[in-house]
Amino acid sequence: MKKKRVKLGVIGLGSRGFGILKGVLMLLCEQGSIEILGVCDLYEDRAKNAFECVKEKTGKAPICTTDYREVLAIKELDAVLVMTAWESHIEISTAAMKAGKQVGVEVGSAYSIDDCFRLVRTHEETGKHCMMLENCCYGRRELMVLNMVKLGVFGEIVHCSGGYLHDLRSEIANGDINRHYRQRNYLLRNCENYPTHELGPIAQVLNINRGNRMLYLTSVASCARGLHEYIVENRGADHPLAKVDVAQGDIVTTIIKCAGGQTIVLTLDTTLPRAYSRGFTVRGTKGMYCEDGNYIHMEGESEWTPVAGKVNSADKYAEEYEHPMWREYKKNPVSGHDGIDWLVYNAFIESVAEKTTPPIDTYDTASWMCISTLTEESIACGGKPVSIPDFTNGKWILRTEQEETSDSMYCLSKIVKK
Amino acid sequence: MKKKRVKLGVIGLGSRGFGILKGVLMLLCEQGSIEILGVCDLYEDRAKNAFECVKEKTGKAPICTTDYREVLAIKELDAVLVMTAWESHIEISTAAMKAGKQVGVEVGSAYSIDDCFRLVRTHEETGKHCMMLENCCYGRRELMVLNMVKLGVFGEIVHCSGGYLHDLRSEIANGDINRHYRQRNYLLRNCENYPTHELGPIAQVLNINRGNRMLYLTSVASCARGLHEYIVENRGADHPLAKVDVAQGDIVTTIIKCAGGQTIVLTLDTTLPRAYSRGFTVRGTKGMYCEDGNYIHMEGESEWTPVAGKVNSADKYAEEYEHPMWREYKKNPVSGHDGIDWLVYNAFIESVAEKTTPPIDTYDTASWMCISTLTEESIACGGKPVSIPDFTNGKWILRTEQEETSDSMYCLSKIVKK
């Protein structure tokens, strides 16, 4: 593809940011799709590491700073990646749009509804987009199942579930006590703090903001036991972390009701021993998919088949229903999160280069990010249902078919013919 | 065992009642544990079928009636089994206790909180018990996991989930339109109508009513699509059932918060295509069990092992942790629901013969049955949290260790040493 080379600033170079820089971004530089003009982190050592990495791999020295405004001030810049601590995602993203840059923001969530509206209003005022770089939307199974949903294989979809089911105790307990944003969030907040794995892929299945929307939610957290017990046993009862209360419940369950009548159950499950999963599950009137066990059950199969007997039955559907994006990707696979990072970053860079609306747009980003603050409110008030704002202000009713005309291979909402 | 022969009346002889009569009860007659003095159903044909069955198999003719009061009037009767439509469970159970009979009531749920209190008050006034015959409390895996929980293998338990995950469309759609209680409930009510698979086993794990209690719940239902679509496709668009609205949402998700801080997630999932499961899941600070995939994940195992790779890993724990009740049962297995019916009916009959408190007592029965009417309220009010009554009026605080001294092999709450 002979596309415009996108001029990029990278803000936030902690573990995730630096990992993406070294992997996906350096490869995109090599391929000539992007050029990195600025790197920034609040901590000088991180910014310098990134600077050295870019300079060594590309031969060009980017601006290196601890103040993100210096990156936004680079005039030729087309876009920035925001990979900072969750708390600053919206602040930096809105500042970037106001500076005329397109924004790709890493996975995270919001701390107030007002901040989400600020994101949307800034997009509407500037015409710039803020795409959440939700890599799970580009998961292989997620896309295969989305393809099957769009083709009607599962009938009408009435329920989905999923979550972030990932034992993070070691990461949180061993993190630097001053710099680790996830750690400080776990100590002080109690909410669904990481909703977009698997809300992102579910939003595609249920056409959220495109003919459907999330109406209200209710959320309840279990007590917090796992992290403290882990800290005491692994870092000792005298460690400073062992002496502070953990606010974040071990398991947070959230039920979301949609305008179309569907329900979504989200689970945050990160501080107890478990095997990794995102628990992606789609239920329709003609069949279902379940990531746990990797199985598909279709209408007409025996209702008594025990679930354990169906394990890995999804594999046989791949030949017929693999998403074209993944058929293409598998020809030239690259490293990093099973290809999902590669796909989502390419989707963003393409939308910047082509000046198109990204497949995950600012309304999606805001409506996914708001879940965190709404669950915080619901949990604090004993599972009180809270309404989910319509950030589109009614445009979701008209946006039904909008995206299906996109000719981007990264488009999530169009129907892909076999 | 040389036990008193229990004199029994059987009320309600539909599909479930007649199945239990033919199987479990006839075997208990044969073994000399019980004698059936009366059979009753609202429908004469069903009562007569049961009468013929008992007469043929035992040589003795029970009283046969369509009025349950005639069964309760049998003076020598020790106990009755209530296996009628859900709507009459509490009415008949309270009448039976007032007539001086012990009560075993089949799985079902309540239509008002007042009715649950009526059950408890009648128990307190009469000294008679009402045991819910929740067979899943006696499931092999449920008991093995309970044993592991009591032995501390999973650490502190913070979360459980489960449900009634059973495609019932064929049963409901093909049921007699006048007699089928499940069918009429699905047409008119929207709630968690069958909570006790898996709430019963979870209540054992979390010591509900014995040092812990359920505090509040919130419940949300999906739209109702599966049953209507099935009826239209299988009985035709002109069938009377195809012309009525279905009230019952396809998937009902309920989150329960306990006094001890634990959460319980219950799912009713009965009108969409799926494989059978009760989804029993127990989460502790040291490990977890999950029925879907039949796996156990323990502290120290790789957090990245995909769930599908752990399938059937629970099997290897059976040798060490199989519950003694099941070790005993497996020596002489009998037919019917994998032995769980046999165990739960024996538990009831033993408690009647020995004049002991049954392992599932009236407080358990009331607190499990109330979930249905509470979810109905919560769903109707958009997921509003509703408080769960304390039917023990504070006795749950003192009942902590009460049952552990029981020497019944059917006792659920005591710690079973290896």
Tab-separated table of N, CA and C in Angstrom, chain B residues 257-358:
chain	number	residue	atom	x	y	z
B	257	LYS	N	-25.289	-10.374	47.080
B	257	LYS	CA	-24.189	-10.003	47.980
B	257	LYS	C	-24.457	-10.607	49.357
B	258	CYS	N	-23.442	-11.203	49.940
B	258	CYS	CA	-23.597	-11.867	51.240
B	258	CYS	C	-23.024	-11.000	52.372
B	259	ALA	N	-23.498	-11.289	53.576
B	259	ALA	CA	-23.015	-10.564	54.755
B	259	ALA	C	-21.497	-10.689	54.899
B	260	GLY	N	-20.940	-11.834	54.522
B	260	GLY	CA	-19.502	-12.055	54.622
B	260	GLY	C	-18.702	-11.398	53.508
B	261	GLY	N	-19.388	-10.667	52.619
B	261	GLY	CA	-18.701	-9.951	51.553
B	261	GLY	C	-18.632	-10.712	50.237
B	262	GLN	N	-18.983	-12.013	50.258
B	262	GLN	CA	-18.914	-12.808	49.030
B	262	GLN	C	-20.034	-12.411	48.063
B	263	THR	N	-19.790	-12.631	46.786
B	263	THR	CA	-20.851	-12.467	45.790
B	263	THR	C	-21.210	-13.821	45.182
B	264	ILE	N	-22.484	-13.913	44.788
B	264	ILE	CA	-22.996	-15.092	44.086
B	264	ILE	C	-23.625	-14.593	42.793
B	265	VAL	N	-23.262	-15.173	41.671
B	265	VAL	CA	-23.936	-14.842	40.414
B	265	VAL	C	-24.753	-16.050	39.973
B	266	LEU	N	-26.059	-15.847	39.856
B	266	LEU	CA	-26.963	-16.907	39.397
B	266	LEU	C	-27.433	-16.605	37.983
B	267	THR	N	-27.528	-17.642	37.172
B	267	THR	CA	-28.017	-17.461	35.806
B	267	THR	C	-29.168	-18.421	35.526
B	268	LEU	N	-30.257	-17.898	35.000
B	268	LEU	CA	-31.330	-18.740	34.460
B	268	LEU	C	-31.216	-18.658	32.947
B	269	ASP	N	-31.059	-19.800	32.319
B	269	ASP	CA	-30.682	-19.822	30.905
B	269	ASP	C	-31.352	-21.051	30.299
B	270	THR	N	-32.631	-20.904	29.915
B	270	THR	CA	-33.442	-22.096	29.615
B	270	THR	C	-34.193	-22.045	28.295
B	271	THR	N	-34.069	-20.954	27.529
B	271	THR	CA	-34.868	-20.862	26.302
B	271	THR	C	-34.040	-20.492	25.080
B	272	LEU	N	-32.779	-20.861	25.112
B	272	LEU	CA	-31.901	-20.708	23.951
B	272	LEU	C	-31.133	-22.016	23.791
B	273	PRO	N	-30.685	-22.306	22.558
B	273	PRO	CA	-29.904	-23.536	22.380
B	273	PRO	C	-28.614	-23.500	23.197
B	274	ARG	N	-28.326	-24.562	23.939
B	274	ARG	CA	-27.092	-24.674	24.704
B	274	ARG	C	-26.922	-26.118	25.168
B	275	ALA	N	-25.725	-26.443	25.612
B	275	ALA	CA	-25.463	-27.734	26.230
B	275	ALA	C	-25.771	-27.618	27.716
B	276	TYR	N	-26.208	-28.722	28.309
B	276	TYR	CA	-26.595	-28.693	29.718
B	276	TYR	C	-25.404	-28.411	30.628
B	277	SER	N	-25.646	-27.592	31.627
B	277	SER	CA	-24.658	-27.345	32.673
B	277	SER	C	-25.361	-26.681	33.841
B	278	ARG	N	-24.774	-26.787	35.023
B	278	ARG	CA	-25.242	-25.939	36.120
B	278	ARG	C	-24.189	-24.875	36.448
B	279	GLY	N	-23.115	-24.909	35.681
B	279	GLY	CA	-22.110	-23.842	35.751
B	279	GLY	C	-21.514	-23.594	37.131
B	280	PHE	N	-21.543	-24.631	37.969
B	280	PHE	CA	-21.074	-24.480	39.363
B	280	PHE	C	-19.619	-24.022	39.391
B	281	THR	N	-19.378	-22.873	40.015
B	281	THR	CA	-18.041	-22.297	40.058
B	281	THR	C	-17.765	-21.760	41.459
B	282	VAL	N	-16.616	-22.092	41.985
B	282	VAL	CA	-16.222	-21.655	43.324
B	282	VAL	C	-14.852	-21.001	43.237
B	283	ARG	N	-14.743	-19.792	43.771
B	283	ARG	CA	-13.500	-19.028	43.671
B	283	ARG	C	-12.948	-18.709	45.055
B	284	GLY	N	-11.737	-19.134	45.296
B	284	GLY	CA	-11.099	-18.849	46.577
B	284	GLY	C	-9.746	-18.198	46.374
B	285	THR	N	-9.129	-17.826	47.486
B	285	THR	CA	-7.827	-17.161	47.401
B	285	THR	C	-6.693	-18.128	47.063
B	286	LYS	N	-6.989	-19.451	47.094
B	286	LYS	CA	-5.935	-20.424	46.800
B	286	LYS	C	-6.257	-21.317	45.594
B	287	GLY	N	-7.476	-21.195	45.073
B	287	GLY	CA	-7.794	-22.020	43.922
B	287	GLY	C	-9.253	-21.917	43.541
B	288	MET	N	-9.606	-22.577	42.459
B	288	MET	CA	-10.970	-22.495	41.954
B	288	MET	C	-11.420	-23.814	41.335
B	289	TYR	N	-12.736	-24.007	41.344
B	289	TYR	CA	-13.350	-25.100	40.602
B	289	TYR	C	-14.338	-24.508	39.608
B	290	CYS	N	-14.423	-25.106	38.431
B	290	CYS	CA	-15.404	-24.674	37.445
B	290	CYS	C	-16.015	-25.889	36.758
B	291	GLU	N	-17.349	-26.010	36.855
B	291	GLU	CA	-18.040	-27.141	36.225
B	291	GLU	C	-17.935	-27.088	34.704
B	292	ASP	N	-18.052	-25.897	34.127
B	292	ASP	CA	-17.929	-25.787	32.670
B	292	ASP	C	-16.483	-26.064	32.298
B	293	GLY	N	-16.256	-27.224	31.739
B	293	GLY	CA	-14.901	-27.659	31.458
B	293	GLY	C	-14.380	-28.595	32.536
B	294	ASN	N	-15.121	-28.682	33.656
B	294	ASN	CA	-14.781	-29.608	34.737
B	294	ASN	C	-13.316	-29.471	35.136
B	295	TYR	N	-12.951	-28.253	35.523
B	295	TYR	CA	-11.540	-28.062	35.832
B	295	TYR	C	-11.305	-27.401	37.195
B	296	ILE	N	-10.121	-27.633	37.686
B	296	ILE	CA	-9.640	-26.991	38.906
B	296	ILE	C	-8.351	-26.273	38.562
B	297	HIS	N	-8.246	-25.047	39.039
B	297	HIS	CA	-6.995	-24.299	38.873
B	297	HIS	C	-6.514	-23.927	40.262
B	298	MET	N	-5.287	-24.269	40.584
B	298	MET	CA	-4.762	-24.023	41.927
B	298	MET	C	-3.663	-22.968	41.909
B	299	GLU	N	-3.533	-22.286	43.025
B	299	GLU	CA	-2.443	-21.324	43.244
B	299	GLU	C	-1.123	-21.923	42.789
B	300	GLY	N	-0.344	-21.133	42.076
B	300	GLY	CA	0.968	-21.587	41.652
B	300	GLY	C	0.983	-22.123	40.227
B	301	GLU	N	-0.199	-22.536	39.718
B	301	GLU	CA	-0.236	-22.953	38.312
B	301	GLU	C	-0.111	-21.703	37.442
B	302	SER	N	0.374	-21.860	36.231
B	302	SER	CA	0.579	-20.710	35.350
B	302	SER	C	-0.714	-19.939	35.153
B	303	GLU	N	-0.620	-18.602	35.344
B	303	GLU	CA	-1.815	-17.778	35.176
B	303	GLU	C	-2.214	-17.656	33.711
B	304	TRP	N	-1.330	-18.060	32.831
B	304	TRP	CA	-1.591	-17.886	31.408
B	304	TRP	C	-2.157	-19.134	30.731
B	305	THR	N	-2.233	-20.254	31.465
B	305	THR	CA	-2.810	-21.452	30.866
B	305	THR	C	-4.198	-21.135	30.327
B	306	PRO	N	-4.441	-21.287	29.054
B	306	PRO	CA	-5.805	-21.012	28.585
B	306	PRO	C	-6.773	-22.003	29.221
B	307	VAL	N	-7.979	-21.541	29.501
B	307	VAL	CA	-8.967	-22.358	30.182
B	307	VAL	C	-9.217	-23.684	29.458
B	308	ALA	N	-9.285	-23.637	28.135
B	308	ALA	CA	-9.596	-24.865	27.387
B	308	ALA	C	-8.552	-25.951	27.631
B	309	GLY	N	-7.340	-25.539	27.982
B	309	GLY	CA	-6.282	-26.508	28.224
B	309	GLY	C	-6.385	-27.195	29.578
B	310	LYS	N	-7.300	-26.732	30.420
B	310	LYS	CA	-7.413	-27.296	31.765
B	310	LYS	C	-8.573	-28.282	31.894
B	311	VAL	N	-9.304	-28.484	30.807
B	311	VAL	CA	-10.524	-29.294	30.830
B	311	VAL	C	-10.320	-30.664	31.491
B	312	ASN	N	-11.275	-30.989	32.349
B	312	ASN	CA	-11.297	-32.268	33.061
B	312	ASN	C	-10.146	-32.449	34.058
B	313	SER	N	-9.468	-31.359	34.375
B	313	SER	CA	-8.406	-31.483	35.374
B	313	SER	C	-8.973	-31.717	36.775
B	314	ALA	N	-10.300	-31.537	36.957
B	314	ALA	CA	-10.907	-31.810	38.270
B	314	ALA	C	-10.911	-33.300	38.585
B	315	ASP	N	-10.915	-34.117	37.542
B	315	ASP	CA	-11.043	-35.564	37.762
B	315	ASP	C	-9.956	-36.119	38.685
B	316	LYS	N	-8.746	-35.592	38.503
B	316	LYS	CA	-7.629	-36.161	39.276
B	316	LYS	C	-7.720	-35.857	40.777
B	317	TYR	N	-8.602	-34.904	41.135
B	317	TYR	CA	-8.762	-34.588	42.558
B	317	TYR	C	-9.739	-35.542	43.255
B	318	ALA	N	-10.481	-36.317	42.455
B	318	ALA	CA	-11.545	-37.144	43.028
B	318	ALA	C	-10.998	-38.183	43.999
B	319	GLU	N	-9.857	-38.745	43.672
B	319	GLU	CA	-9.326	-39.800	44.532
B	319	GLU	C	-9.106	-39.294	45.955
B	320	GLU	N	-8.550	-38.086	46.041
B	320	GLU	CA	-8.262	-37.547	47.364
B	320	GLU	C	-9.479	-36.912	48.029
B	321	TYR	N	-10.319	-36.256	47.229
B	321	TYR	CA	-11.338	-35.404	47.848
B	321	TYR	C	-12.782	-35.864	47.623
B	322	GLU	N	-13.002	-36.962	46.978
B	322	GLU	CA	-14.378	-37.454	46.820
B	322	GLU	C	-15.076	-37.426	48.180
B	323	HIS	N	-16.297	-36.911	48.213
B	323	HIS	CA	-17.032	-36.830	49.472
B	323	HIS	C	-17.402	-38.246	49.937
B	324	PRO	N	-17.270	-38.511	51.238
B	324	PRO	CA	-17.576	-39.858	51.763
B	324	PRO	C	-18.976	-40.340	51.392
B	325	MET	N	-19.929	-39.402	51.278
B	325	MET	CA	-21.281	-39.789	50.888
B	325	MET	C	-21.281	-40.446	49.511
B	326	TRP	N	-20.471	-39.901	48.630
B	326	TRP	CA	-20.388	-40.452	47.283
B	326	TRP	C	-19.536	-41.721	47.223
B	327	ARG	N	-18.514	-41.782	48.050
B	327	ARG	CA	-17.735	-43.031	48.098
B	327	ARG	C	-18.664	-44.173	48.492
B	328	GLU	N	-19.543	-43.880	49.469
B	328	GLU	CA	-20.489	-44.870	49.948
B	328	GLU	C	-21.517	-45.207	48.854
B	329	TYR	N	-22.060	-44.158	48.252
B	329	TYR	CA	-23.108	-44.345	47.242
B	329	TYR	C	-22.610	-45.176	46.052
B	330	LYS	N	-21.363	-44.921	45.658
B	330	LYS	CA	-20.840	-45.585	44.455
B	330	LYS	C	-20.719	-47.103	44.624
B	331	LYS	N	-20.742	-47.550	45.886
B	331	LYS	CA	-20.717	-49.008	46.095
B	331	LYS	C	-22.011	-49.661	45.639
B	332	ASN	N	-23.113	-48.962	45.787
B	332	ASN	CA	-24.424	-49.483	45.364
B	332	ASN	C	-25.221	-48.427	44.618
B	333	PRO	N	-24.781	-48.051	43.435
B	333	PRO	CA	-25.470	-46.976	42.721
B	333	PRO	C	-26.878	-47.385	42.281
B	334	VAL	N	-27.798	-46.422	42.312
B	334	VAL	CA	-29.148	-46.657	41.781
B	334	VAL	C	-29.429	-45.635	40.693
B	335	SER	N	-30.465	-45.891	39.925
B	335	SER	CA	-30.725	-45.014	38.777
B	335	SER	C	-31.446	-43.733	39.211
B	336	GLY	N	-31.505	-42.758	38.343
B	336	GLY	CA	-32.235	-41.513	38.595
B	336	GLY	C	-31.317	-40.341	38.824
B	337	HIS	N	-31.173	-39.495	37.832
B	337	HIS	CA	-30.387	-38.269	37.981
B	337	HIS	C	-29.007	-38.525	38.605
B	338	ASP	N	-28.310	-39.502	38.139
B	338	ASP	CA	-26.942	-39.760	38.611
B	338	ASP	C	-26.844	-39.905	40.129
B	339	GLY	N	-27.875	-40.415	40.731
B	339	GLY	CA	-27.783	-40.682	42.164
B	339	GLY	C	-28.196	-39.540	43.062
B	340	ILE	N	-28.325	-38.359	42.515
B	340	ILE	CA	-28.608	-37.215	43.386
B	340	ILE	C	-30.027	-37.279	43.947
B	341	ASP	N	-30.976	-37.808	43.168
B	341	ASP	CA	-32.329	-37.979	43.705
B	341	ASP	C	-32.319	-38.990	44.852
B	342	TRP	N	-31.598	-40.071	44.642
B	342	TRP	CA	-31.510	-41.108	45.668
B	342	TRP	C	-30.971	-40.542	46.979
B	343	LEU	N	-29.921	-39.772	46.887
B	343	LEU	CA	-29.301	-39.228	48.097
B	343	LEU	C	-30.204	-38.212	48.793
B	344	VAL	N	-30.815	-37.313	48.027
B	344	VAL	CA	-31.615	-36.267	48.683
B	344	VAL	C	-32.894	-36.841	49.305
B	345	TYR	N	-33.499	-37.836	48.652
B	345	TYR	CA	-34.708	-38.440	49.244
B	345	TYR	C	-34.354	-39.281	50.464
B	346	ASN	N	-33.215	-39.941	50.421
B	346	ASN	CA	-32.769	-40.685	51.603
B	346	ASN	C	-32.455	-39.759	52.771
B	347	ALA	N	-31.873	-38.597	52.443
B	347	ALA	CA	-31.577	-37.619	53.504
B	347	ALA	C	-32.877	-37.194	54.189
B	348	PHE	N	-33.911	-36.945	53.376
B	348	PHE	CA	-35.197	-36.535	53.940
B	348	PHE	C	-35.823	-37.655	54.776
B	349	ILE	N	-35.872	-38.831	54.209
B	349	ILE	CA	-36.516	-39.966	54.900
B	349	ILE	C	-35.779	-40.274	56.211
B	350	GLU	N	-34.452	-40.215	56.160
B	350	GLU	CA	-33.690	-40.454	57.390
B	350	GLU	C	-34.037	-39.432	58.464
B	351	SER	N	-34.141	-38.157	58.061
B	351	SER	CA	-34.433	-37.117	59.065
B	351	SER	C	-35.826	-37.317	59.670
B	352	VAL	N	-36.754	-37.831	58.875
B	352	VAL	CA	-38.097	-38.110	59.402
B	352	VAL	C	-38.029	-39.301	60.366
B	353	ALA	N	-37.348	-40.355	59.940
B	353	ALA	CA	-37.261	-41.569	60.761
B	353	ALA	C	-36.543	-41.285	62.082
B	354	GLU	N	-35.493	-40.466	62.020
B	354	GLU	CA	-34.676	-40.203	63.208
B	354	GLU	C	-35.160	-38.982	63.996
B	355	LYS	N	-36.187	-38.336	63.474
B	355	LYS	CA	-36.701	-37.103	64.115
B	355	LYS	C	-35.605	-36.053	64.315
B	356	THR	N	-34.776	-35.879	63.300
B	356	THR	CA	-33.718	-34.863	63.362
B	356	THR	C	-34.047	-33.711	62.399
B	357	THR	N	-33.354	-32.614	62.599
B	357	THR	CA	-33.482	-31.504	61.650
B	357	THR	C	-32.888	-31.941	60.317
B	358	PRO	N	-33.633	-31.789	59.236
B	358	PRO	CA	-33.068	-32.218	57.943
B	358	PRO	C	-31.885	-31.340	57.547
